[in-house]
């Protein structure tokens, strides 16, 4: 009975739930800051019957997925600390569902090791005390992996529908996945023309279509609000603008529109930095900010495209720097070095080399990959490629770590066993000196004779 209970992932990982809750209570800031304010404001808006203010001054900086989760707690006036404690539950459940997913394609030992790696992942732990989307997104990603694996292995329509719903809600939480859905649909349609495994491809297509259906009410709302079809949000233009910056010592990280350089790493602010930013960007940004939010988004995109055309090499550099920030949280424009970069480099390097090894093994065994792995790799590759083209940070990569662990778990389960021990031979103790003649093995007696 006890042994069976210990195999239950809900019990196995329960200590982490309590530890996460303690960590949140010990580290929660007393007031809201950063993106927390915006998520709570969106929840308040929905309580009053709207999401964004009307034109011309709209606010579609984020999708409604996470504010909808906050809505009932904000409506009941529950203190923010208690709402943040939900992050402990989200991260705990993300570990549980990752374990259940990996166990479907590997053994319990591999599933346990991979899930423990997610449980102790420092980057995930760091954002738990903040009312951000990362813990909830990790839960959505782990649940998506689990339901997609079930949908391909069990063949039941309910799993495919649930997988589509989760992918759709993930899109409402991180609107960049809207573009992932579009590209995923195109890839599946093209693959259907050439591939023989049509049943699995059709299932992938159905999951993507269900996900699109989940996002349709939001897209209908943004169309009604802005008059633009497939309008996911108005934050992409500014992010792409900073990503395209052509100036030296600027690496594609996002800066505030007032050019005060007050964001991360906020310990390193200076009048010189502000003066440089204003010299480089003040004229263009001030001209853009005179317009309404929809026009601002379009004008920032136009300015970004102009920068990319004029300085394609610098854009490629910034893309490289974005990937460096996702992996190592470095570099940042006009910022001094931070001692925390050492830990970031170690963690990022482990992820990088694990991804490289996994990619090589995946390519070598590409014909034997199961479809759940292929589907999740497609979504992850498109998502990370798009994230690299915007101002990117470790948070963009961290939420996809469950996919990396899932794929590595599958590969580990199907690789031959590797042993670091020498091969054992029988009767080694019975070997005599005469048996060793002629193979250049020197004994103490032979060394003494040679010296005499």
Tab-separated table of N, CA and C in Angstrom, residues 27 29 47 81 114-115 141 187 210 234 312 393 434:
chain	number	residue	atom	x	y	z
A	27	UNK	N	8.964	35.620	0.110
A	27	UNK	CA	9.589	36.525	-0.858
A	27	UNK	C	8.621	37.454	-1.571
A	29	UNK	N	6.588	40.560	-2.579
A	29	UNK	CA	6.661	41.985	-2.315
A	29	UNK	C	5.324	42.469	-1.734
A	47	UNK	N	-14.413	42.760	-14.659
A	47	UNK	CA	-15.458	42.830	-13.634
A	47	UNK	C	-16.472	43.917	-13.991
A	81	UNK	N	-1.548	38.417	-1.999
A	81	UNK	CA	-0.646	37.375	-1.519
A	81	UNK	C	-1.278	35.997	-1.696
A	114	UNK	N	13.324	13.486	-14.698
A	114	UNK	CA	12.993	14.667	-15.499
A	114	UNK	C	12.085	15.620	-14.729
A	115	UNK	N	11.125	15.079	-14.013
A	115	UNK	CA	10.196	15.924	-13.260
A	115	UNK	C	10.887	16.608	-12.091
A	141	UNK	N	1.535	24.194	-20.475
A	141	UNK	CA	2.434	23.469	-21.379
A	141	UNK	C	2.536	22.005	-20.963
A	187	UNK	N	2.180	24.346	-41.891
A	187	UNK	CA	3.091	23.202	-41.941
A	187	UNK	C	2.315	21.901	-42.074
A	210	UNK	N	-9.078	23.352	-33.269
A	210	UNK	CA	-9.789	23.547	-31.993
A	210	UNK	C	-9.176	24.711	-31.227
A	234	UNK	N	-1.339	44.887	-29.113
A	234	UNK	CA	-0.668	46.086	-29.607
A	234	UNK	C	0.721	46.274	-28.998
A	312	UNK	N	20.647	44.958	-41.690
A	312	UNK	CA	20.316	43.537	-41.481
A	312	UNK	C	21.337	42.812	-40.609
A	393	UNK	N	13.646	37.301	-23.191
A	393	UNK	CA	14.213	37.152	-21.847
A	393	UNK	C	14.098	35.688	-21.428
A	434	UNK	N	52.626	-16.760	-16.674
A	434	UNK	CA	52.879	-17.324	-18.002
A	434	UNK	C	51.828	-16.879	-19.007
